[in-house]
Amino acid sequence: MDYNFSEVEMKWQNYWRHHKIYQVDIDPAKPKFYVLDMFPYPSGAGLHVGHPLGYIASDIYARYKRLKGFNVLHPMGYDAYGLPAEQYAIQTGTHPAVTTEKNIARYREQLDKIGFSFDWDREVRTSDSAYYKWTQWTFMQLFQSWYNKRSNKAESIDGLINIFKSSGNTAVDASGGDIEIFSATQWNAMTEKQQQEVLMHYRLAYLADTIVNWCPALGTVLANDEVSEGLSVRGAHPVERKSMKQWLLRITAYADRLLTGLENIDWSESIKDIQRNWIGKSVGGSLRFEVPGSNEIIEVFTTRPDTIFGATFMVLAPEHDLVEKITSSNHREEVAHYVQRTKNRSERERMAEVKKVSGVFTGAYAINPFTNTKIPVWIADYVLMGYGTGAIMAVPAHDSRDFAFARHYNLPVIQVIKQKNEGPVDPSEWETSYDSKEGIAMNSGFINGMEVKEAIKAVVYEAEKRIIGTARTNFRLRDAIFSRQRYWGEPFPVFYKDGMPYLLDESNLPLALPPVDAFLPTETGEPPLARAINWKTADGYPLETNTMPGFAGSSGYYLRYMDPNNTEVYFSQEAVNYWENVDLYIGGAEHATGHLIYARFWNMFLFDIGLAVKEEPFKKLINQGMIQGRSSMVYRVNAEKMAEYMLWEELKERKLGVSFQKDFRDGSRKFDFFCEEAGIVIEVNKLKWLEKLAHPYLDYCSEKGYRLLLIPLRDFIDDFENVLQRIKTLIKGGEVPVFVAKKPLLNIPVFVSKNIPGREYFSDPIHVDISLVRNDILDTEGFKQWQPHLAESLFIKENGRYVCGSEVEKMSKSKYNVQNPDELIERYGADTLRMYEMFLGPLEQSKPWDTQGIEGVFRFIRKFWRLFNNEQNVFRVSNETASTEELKVLHKTIDKVEGDIERFSFNTAVSALMICVNELTELKCNKREVLEPLTVLISPFAPHLAEELWQLLGHEVSVVKQIFPELKKDYLVESTIVYPVSFNGKTRYKVEFPADLPVNEIEKLVLQSEEAQKWIEGKQIRKIIVVPQRIINVVV
RNA sequence: GCCCGAGUGGUGGAAUUGGUAGACACGAAGGACUUAAAAUCCUUUGACCAUUGCGGUCGUGCCGGUUCGAGUCCGGCCUCGGGUACCA
């Protein structure tokens, strides 16, 4: 009899559900703690063991915090809008809501089996109208807001309109707002449409013509973070650049706050770095270059104004407005051609050609305002329209791209920065440019001799004085494209009047996603919502047909969990004042440039308008590592190669007393093996071939006086010994029939076990479903039933078993290495799965999944059970007083486990519990005084087991409601210390001293000891180091 | 190219501030119990040398440094993983 985990686990899962054990409410008497998991997109494949890793960690932490007296908010929900369900809808006609519902049910079932402590009464789904009402509502607030750089926050657009009415936009300093100056009179004279157009430049959610990432295969635009290397992140379809009118969110207004905010949150440095790079702040200046002979001015952004004296040419992006205006007539054709070529190339092609230098001269010149020299203006696609001003001053001596361009087109290179303590070097001999920001200015007029930093300031100062430039900061971060031409997303609460977008009245929210007859664009290329019948307002104005992107619903979800069923407001102020923000957020690092930036932005905006109470949504972030798959391989044999290999292993090096040759040729004839001494010819092949060859071979052999042996491949697999026997007989001069058995091999697949010699020469690895493999041993019968063509498979085993190979790679269906938690729970139980996932290694590290180790945790769980129950599985806990030794084991473990949980070092916490159980088993301890606190201690890890034992111990209130065992430090104090004694840093022996023995006493005792003499012998003692409680080191 | 992170037994990993390297677990080998299997228990398990017992030498990717003492700190390199890519 043993611990019946499946019964116990089901019992407690039901108990938790019926008694709503994990339901939480605001409780001002307790401190709050908010533990959140990044919520999942419910995919059709269900959960594999990698998904719950983070959930288990957060669950352990949440349970721990509860035991520590915190009121813990630990919700779960679904990011239910998404492309896969919609792609499936396009293919099958199944409504994405149906697919999503089904997938969610499956997820829920899987999650419940693992025993999580989620408060399911707070579940949210982004596709639920009660939820997306608030996504739409937030969009409306963004539309109704602008970013005031003076107050450094979002403000109401109504306030802005009032300013315009009274004083125009001269005094307004807004993000965006790149629009000409107008006065109050001008504003008041504008038509409504004109006014709306102006406001569009200020709104935080705005409509604009932009160059977007268009993905034809998905039929939609994608945000920058949804594109990687010119392909869509979901599905890896090619992406093109295209100009379209789209909704955008003015996240760039928050660039600086998003950057500085990183300093105050407890996230990993690597994620912060990724965000810093993505935001990409560069400080520099903008400088204006006149184009003589025209009224045009080229404005450039540079981080190196100090190199202005080395600017020998200029480059515009091919899409730049000025290209058309300044190109001289004799270069027009060439330029037009180049512009066209750039347009036609996809992002991917452009990226693939990064190293290729290309560009054309426009025929125009600009004046370098500091040197007053005329420099040529080129266009080239290495200058991007989307960054800075879309134009650069090229300083080939100090920028590697400019350098490559100058070399390619033979443009002058002038050195203007030199290294300290070094003279100038002739640039014509350079192989690379000198890009470093360390150095001294030269050839640079008034800044000569200055350090780079100083020179930058001086040039900017001078430029501002002469009104030819200003200090400027640039960000790489782009405004977020917020429209998707898809069906399965939130509709915009927007209608169009006179071509301008207007918001619906709040009372119309939620604007429900309408039914459509197909989930495809219309014939005219409009998004699927254009198919909806009567998709217009009550007054007949057309509604927006785009939908919102995936990140819309996932950006503010954590706030909704605080008050998920509120129908009046997004969430109550009471709720947000209590729960504030997320204390611990666990999820994958792949969201670094998407969700984790959008959510911060979203939250900062809600903070600005007075809804959120904290500027940052996630105080502490932990990124769990990926769990890689461990694939199992079987080795499919190339029968001919194998037979030849096997035979050669026996024949070579005169192993049978005579010398054989391999691949022997005689004229046009070729034999696999030939022995001249004994006159033997051996041919190995498929039976069909041998039968065909038999006659000509026999003729040849009788002519030459050789004896012939033809061995069908099947013989090697069925009875290799017999094959060898026949050869030996031949060598001895005996007679054997040319053929023995006449069994054909047909196309029967043959598999060879991993450690059979020569395997790598005659077989190819093939992925096999890991469910057919246990501890690397293949279930051969199951394998035969796996796929029809394997039914007849033959196996070459080792020690009677077929051993598989393995490889660590991504967990994926096609590699048959997906480990789903349900199977493991069935075999070992949820508690074992939970502890094993933690035991696997540090949470943040990626590691391969390996089922072999799970046995150890399974044993531990049962060993734990056996502390409380005897061999007959009868509960036996004694009420005797525990010994000091037993209590020491307990408190040592409490100390270790508590510290480890606080540091999210769950793998070592599990180890500590294992050590504890090993030691208590050794002590045969079954005392309540020890086992009761231990049950509470293990409950965050193995909640089912803990609940059952807690009940057996006679308690009626769930272990969840208990208090974490109190550490009594007294038990940890050691009366004696075992000191390792080392000589010259090498440990030689150990010696025990009372813990409070003073250092000089220890020194004396050590030097006097017999043991030490052996090592000191004949040498002089130079020094002795005693670190109390730690080590003793003698230097001789 | 640039920016991060990581390299420790056959394997996953431990060593919290510079102080006994390899905890815990898997796997492997041997043994006990059993008609047998499962389960359980015991012993060994970094490498090399020695082996009757003792014991010794080497060892945390590589090279060098600081220190009484380095897996841990410093300098240089190698390999792997992640991010990013004409960002001026």
Tab-separated table of C-alpha atoms in Angstrom, chain A residues 539-819:
chain	number	residue	atom	x	y	z
A	539	ASP	CA	-27.454	58.081	-37.587
A	540	GLY	CA	-26.055	56.113	-40.484
A	541	TYR	CA	-22.405	57.045	-40.167
A	542	PRO	CA	-20.038	54.199	-41.100
A	543	LEU	CA	-18.162	52.521	-38.267
A	544	GLU	CA	-14.446	51.832	-38.303
A	545	THR	CA	-13.726	48.480	-39.937
A	546	ASN	CA	-10.253	47.876	-38.499
A	547	THR	CA	-9.920	46.064	-35.195
A	548	MET	CA	-7.405	46.492	-32.396
A	549	PRO	CA	-4.200	44.460	-32.102
A	550	GLY	CA	-3.467	41.722	-29.594
A	551	PHE	CA	-1.688	44.003	-27.201
A	552	ALA	CA	-4.797	46.197	-26.733
A	553	GLY	CA	-6.498	43.731	-24.442
A	554	SER	CA	-3.366	42.561	-22.673
A	555	SER	CA	-2.031	45.983	-21.745
A	556	GLY	CA	-4.305	46.925	-18.877
A	557	TYR	CA	-5.617	43.550	-17.820
A	558	TYR	CA	-3.855	43.471	-14.512
A	559	LEU	CA	-5.965	46.414	-13.341
A	560	ARG	CA	-9.208	44.746	-14.297
A	561	TYR	CA	-8.382	41.728	-12.134
A	562	MET	CA	-8.638	44.017	-9.134
A	563	ASP	CA	-12.329	44.506	-9.765
A	564	PRO	CA	-13.257	42.235	-12.666
A	565	ASN	CA	-17.021	42.277	-12.435
A	566	ASN	CA	-17.536	45.996	-12.128
A	567	THR	CA	-20.071	47.136	-14.720
A	568	GLU	CA	-19.856	50.860	-13.945
A	569	VAL	CA	-16.146	51.530	-14.151
A	570	TYR	CA	-12.961	49.879	-15.383
A	571	PHE	CA	-12.132	49.187	-11.723
A	572	SER	CA	-13.088	50.949	-8.550
A	573	GLN	CA	-10.772	53.407	-6.856
A	574	GLU	CA	-11.214	51.417	-3.676
A	575	ALA	CA	-9.826	48.339	-5.403
A	576	VAL	CA	-6.884	50.079	-7.015
A	577	ASN	CA	-6.000	51.940	-3.846
A	578	TYR	CA	-5.819	48.636	-2.054
A	579	TRP	CA	-4.144	46.392	-4.647
A	580	GLU	CA	-2.091	49.200	-6.271
A	581	ASN	CA	0.037	47.224	-8.728
A	582	VAL	CA	1.630	43.868	-9.316
A	583	ASP	CA	4.237	42.920	-6.733
A	584	LEU	CA	5.477	39.885	-8.595
A	585	TYR	CA	5.025	39.271	-12.304
A	586	ILE	CA	6.224	36.051	-13.890
A	587	GLY	CA	6.389	35.362	-17.590
A	588	GLY	CA	8.527	34.827	-20.638
A	589	ALA	CA	11.331	37.124	-21.741
A	590	GLU	CA	10.011	37.066	-25.315
A	591	HIS	CA	7.576	39.833	-24.359
A	592	ALA	CA	10.364	42.290	-23.594
A	593	THR	CA	9.733	44.572	-26.570
A	594	GLY	CA	6.022	43.987	-26.929
A	595	HIS	CA	3.661	43.457	-24.047
A	596	LEU	CA	6.071	44.655	-21.379
A	597	ILE	CA	6.525	48.046	-23.041
A	598	TYR	CA	2.914	48.528	-24.100
A	599	ALA	CA	1.624	47.604	-20.660
A	600	ARG	CA	3.970	50.126	-19.039
A	601	PHE	CA	2.848	52.803	-21.475
A	602	TRP	CA	-0.834	51.956	-21.020
A	603	ASN	CA	-0.423	52.090	-17.273
A	604	MET	CA	1.467	55.396	-17.325
A	605	PHE	CA	-1.344	56.906	-19.326
A	606	LEU	CA	-3.966	55.591	-16.904
A	607	PHE	CA	-1.800	56.983	-14.124
A	608	ASP	CA	-1.727	60.399	-15.801
A	609	ILE	CA	-5.505	60.521	-16.073
A	610	GLY	CA	-5.858	59.507	-12.439
A	611	LEU	CA	-6.975	55.895	-12.689
A	612	ALA	CA	-3.908	53.854	-11.868
A	613	VAL	CA	-2.226	54.802	-8.623
A	614	LYS	CA	1.277	53.647	-9.514
A	615	GLU	CA	3.265	54.760	-12.505
A	616	GLU	CA	4.767	51.314	-13.080
A	617	PRO	CA	2.492	48.278	-13.380
A	618	PHE	CA	4.948	45.519	-12.413
A	619	LYS	CA	7.237	46.075	-9.460
A	620	LYS	CA	9.201	42.889	-9.784
A	621	LEU	CA	9.511	40.796	-12.897
A	622	ILE	CA	10.901	37.306	-13.221
A	623	ASN	CA	11.412	35.700	-16.588
A	624	GLN	CA	11.225	31.976	-16.370
A	625	GLY	CA	13.569	30.130	-18.692
A	626	MET	CA	12.349	28.073	-21.582
A	627	ILE	CA	11.981	24.375	-21.159
A	628	GLN	CA	13.481	22.775	-24.180
A	629	GLY	CA	12.305	19.476	-25.483
A	630	ARG	CA	14.286	16.305	-25.250
A	631	SER	CA	13.700	14.397	-28.433
A	632	SER	CA	14.156	10.669	-28.653
A	633	MET	CA	15.660	9.135	-31.719
A	634	VAL	CA	15.512	5.688	-33.236
A	635	TYR	CA	18.057	4.718	-35.853
A	636	ARG	CA	16.726	3.433	-39.107
A	637	VAL	CA	19.080	1.082	-40.774
A	638	ASN	CA	20.312	1.170	-44.310
A	639	ALA	CA	20.354	-2.619	-44.540
A	640	GLU	CA	23.034	-2.951	-47.168
A	641	LYS	CA	25.421	-0.614	-45.412
A	642	MET	CA	24.806	-2.394	-42.166
A	643	ALA	CA	25.373	-5.860	-43.560
A	644	GLU	CA	28.603	-4.769	-45.164
A	645	TYR	CA	29.724	-3.110	-41.973
A	646	MET	CA	28.897	-6.117	-39.804
A	647	LEU	CA	30.579	-8.536	-42.074
A	648	TRP	CA	33.672	-6.430	-42.524
A	649	GLU	CA	34.041	-6.160	-38.755
A	650	GLU	CA	34.366	-9.953	-38.721
A	651	LEU	CA	36.473	-10.419	-41.834
A	652	LYS	CA	38.990	-7.604	-41.591
A	653	GLU	CA	42.465	-7.917	-40.106
A	654	ARG	CA	42.551	-11.679	-40.775
A	655	LYS	CA	40.076	-12.266	-37.968
A	656	LEU	CA	39.044	-15.562	-39.521
A	657	GLY	CA	42.585	-16.496	-40.332
A	658	VAL	CA	42.541	-15.404	-43.942
A	659	SER	CA	42.762	-12.043	-45.564
A	660	PHE	CA	39.693	-10.483	-47.151
A	661	GLN	CA	39.453	-7.510	-49.446
A	662	LYS	CA	36.506	-5.165	-49.382
A	663	ASP	CA	34.915	-3.813	-52.591
A	664	PHE	CA	37.092	-5.961	-54.790
A	665	ARG	CA	37.133	-5.149	-58.506
A	666	ASP	CA	37.961	-7.462	-61.340
A	667	GLY	CA	37.476	-5.686	-64.618
A	668	SER	CA	33.861	-4.630	-64.790
A	669	ARG	CA	32.891	-6.962	-61.973
A	670	LYS	CA	32.708	-5.813	-58.400
A	671	PHE	CA	32.273	-7.912	-55.283
A	672	ASP	CA	31.634	-6.861	-51.742
A	673	PHE	CA	34.224	-9.197	-50.259
A	674	PHE	CA	36.938	-11.287	-51.793
A	675	CYS	CA	39.480	-13.682	-50.342
A	676	GLU	CA	42.234	-14.699	-52.680
A	677	GLU	CA	43.855	-17.304	-50.399
A	678	ALA	CA	40.702	-19.352	-50.015
A	679	GLY	CA	39.154	-18.313	-53.327
A	680	ILE	CA	35.940	-16.973	-51.868
A	681	VAL	CA	33.629	-14.343	-53.298
A	682	ILE	CA	30.928	-12.907	-51.088
A	683	GLU	CA	28.155	-10.660	-52.253
A	684	VAL	CA	25.708	-8.990	-49.885
A	685	ASN	CA	22.482	-7.517	-51.240
A	686	LYS	CA	18.723	-7.618	-51.433
A	687	LEU	CA	17.402	-11.044	-52.297
A	688	LYS	CA	15.887	-9.766	-55.537
A	689	TRP	CA	19.249	-8.494	-56.737
A	690	LEU	CA	21.101	-11.630	-55.741
A	691	GLU	CA	18.679	-13.837	-57.678
A	692	LYS	CA	19.206	-11.728	-60.738
A	693	LEU	CA	22.993	-11.842	-60.327
A	694	ALA	CA	23.254	-15.471	-59.305
A	695	HIS	CA	23.847	-16.919	-62.770
A	696	PRO	CA	26.420	-14.515	-64.147
A	697	TYR	CA	28.265	-14.659	-60.781
A	698	LEU	CA	28.256	-18.432	-60.740
A	699	ASP	CA	29.592	-18.506	-64.276
A	700	TYR	CA	32.336	-16.102	-63.370
A	701	CYS	CA	33.296	-18.082	-60.252
A	702	SER	CA	33.402	-21.479	-61.858
A	703	GLU	CA	35.540	-19.975	-64.632
A	704	LYS	CA	38.023	-18.624	-62.092
A	705	GLY	CA	37.679	-21.533	-59.674
A	706	TYR	CA	36.247	-19.420	-56.873
A	707	ARG	CA	33.462	-20.385	-54.543
A	708	LEU	CA	30.530	-18.042	-54.290
A	709	LEU	CA	28.405	-17.028	-51.332
A	710	LEU	CA	25.377	-14.812	-51.815
A	711	ILE	CA	23.889	-13.490	-48.583
A	712	PRO	CA	20.502	-11.799	-48.599
A	713	LEU	CA	20.232	-8.874	-46.216
A	714	ARG	CA	17.496	-10.537	-44.224
A	715	ASP	CA	19.949	-13.232	-43.061
A	716	PHE	CA	21.982	-10.623	-41.227
A	717	ILE	CA	19.053	-9.571	-39.156
A	718	ASP	CA	17.606	-13.018	-38.535
A	719	ASP	CA	20.751	-15.007	-37.833
A	720	PHE	CA	24.111	-13.356	-38.172
A	721	GLU	CA	25.825	-16.269	-36.398
A	722	ASN	CA	24.693	-18.597	-39.149
A	723	VAL	CA	26.115	-16.279	-41.765
A	724	LEU	CA	29.486	-16.365	-40.047
A	725	GLN	CA	29.303	-20.110	-39.695
A	726	ARG	CA	28.812	-20.531	-43.410
A	727	ILE	CA	31.805	-18.366	-44.168
A	728	LYS	CA	33.958	-20.287	-41.717
A	729	THR	CA	32.914	-23.545	-43.335
A	730	LEU	CA	33.887	-22.161	-46.719
A	731	ILE	CA	37.275	-21.101	-45.437
A	732	LYS	CA	37.878	-24.569	-44.078
A	733	GLY	CA	37.184	-25.867	-47.556
A	734	GLY	CA	33.708	-27.175	-46.874
A	735	GLU	CA	30.725	-26.770	-49.092
A	736	VAL	CA	27.724	-24.562	-48.356
A	737	PRO	CA	24.710	-23.805	-50.500
A	738	VAL	CA	24.782	-20.486	-52.278
A	739	PHE	CA	21.522	-19.543	-50.632
A	740	VAL	CA	20.221	-20.781	-47.318
A	741	ALA	CA	16.983	-19.137	-46.442
A	742	LYS	CA	15.251	-17.214	-49.172
A	743	LYS	CA	13.454	-14.649	-47.111
A	744	PRO	CA	13.101	-11.256	-48.734
A	745	LEU	CA	13.540	-8.073	-46.761
A	746	LEU	CA	10.886	-6.177	-48.734
A	747	ASN	CA	10.627	-2.690	-47.309
A	748	ILE	CA	10.582	-3.732	-43.713
A	749	PRO	CA	12.068	-0.974	-41.616
A	750	VAL	CA	14.900	-2.067	-39.406
A	751	PHE	CA	16.049	-0.093	-36.375
A	752	VAL	CA	19.310	-0.433	-34.568
A	753	SER	CA	19.851	0.275	-30.901
A	754	LYS	CA	21.977	3.292	-30.038
A	755	ASN	CA	25.102	1.560	-28.753
A	756	ILE	CA	25.474	-1.087	-31.407
A	757	PRO	CA	28.933	-0.588	-32.910
A	758	GLY	CA	28.935	1.077	-36.291
A	759	ARG	CA	25.431	2.454	-35.801
A	760	GLU	CA	26.459	5.889	-36.975
A	761	TYR	CA	27.804	4.459	-40.243
A	762	PHE	CA	24.780	2.535	-41.337
A	763	SER	CA	21.746	4.272	-39.852
A	764	ASP	CA	19.953	7.612	-39.833
A	765	PRO	CA	18.272	9.076	-36.770
A	766	ILE	CA	14.509	9.512	-36.874
A	767	HIS	CA	12.377	11.250	-34.254
A	768	VAL	CA	10.182	8.946	-32.255
A	769	ASP	CA	7.288	9.947	-30.039
A	770	ILE	CA	8.639	10.342	-26.510
A	771	SER	CA	5.561	8.680	-25.048
A	772	LEU	CA	6.897	5.414	-26.483
A	773	VAL	CA	10.184	5.821	-24.667
A	774	ARG	CA	10.886	5.463	-20.992
A	775	ASN	CA	14.362	6.036	-19.606
A	776	ASP	CA	15.641	5.857	-23.175
A	777	ILE	CA	14.229	2.354	-23.662
A	778	LEU	CA	11.823	2.021	-26.563
A	779	ASP	CA	8.490	0.297	-26.182
A	780	THR	CA	8.911	-1.714	-29.365
A	781	GLU	CA	5.366	-3.075	-29.419
A	782	GLY	CA	3.913	0.405	-28.998
A	783	PHE	CA	6.283	1.624	-31.676
A	784	LYS	CA	4.949	-0.913	-34.179
A	785	GLN	CA	1.435	0.377	-33.587
A	786	TRP	CA	2.469	4.017	-33.742
A	787	GLN	CA	2.331	4.368	-37.508
A	788	PRO	CA	1.037	1.841	-40.081
A	789	HIS	CA	4.291	1.571	-42.009
A	790	LEU	CA	6.144	0.580	-38.832
A	791	ALA	CA	3.940	-2.416	-38.062
A	792	GLU	CA	6.506	-4.931	-39.339
A	793	SER	CA	9.544	-3.191	-37.875
A	794	LEU	CA	12.523	-5.253	-36.859
A	795	PHE	CA	14.865	-4.251	-34.045
A	796	ILE	CA	18.505	-4.869	-33.464
A	797	LYS	CA	18.678	-4.668	-29.684
A	798	GLU	CA	21.406	-4.524	-27.098
A	799	ASN	CA	21.039	-6.657	-23.948
A	800	GLY	CA	17.543	-7.441	-25.087
A	801	ARG	CA	16.496	-3.781	-25.117
A	802	TYR	CA	16.234	-1.100	-27.723
A	803	VAL	CA	18.048	2.013	-26.505
A	804	CYS	CA	17.102	5.355	-28.071
A	805	GLY	CA	19.310	8.345	-28.643
A	806	SER	CA	18.334	11.825	-27.583
A	807	GLU	CA	18.706	15.437	-28.575
A	808	VAL	CA	17.811	18.719	-26.890
A	809	GLU	CA	15.805	21.038	-29.111
A	810	LYS	CA	12.673	23.137	-29.159
A	811	MET	CA	9.545	21.443	-27.934
A	812	SER	CA	7.396	20.949	-30.997
A	813	LYS	CA	4.770	18.674	-32.404
A	814	SER	CA	6.852	17.825	-35.458
A	815	LYS	CA	9.692	16.533	-33.303
A	816	TYR	CA	7.327	14.340	-31.260
A	817	ASN	CA	8.953	15.652	-28.107
A	818	VAL	CA	6.053	17.540	-26.567
A	819	GLN	CA	5.630	16.474	-23.000
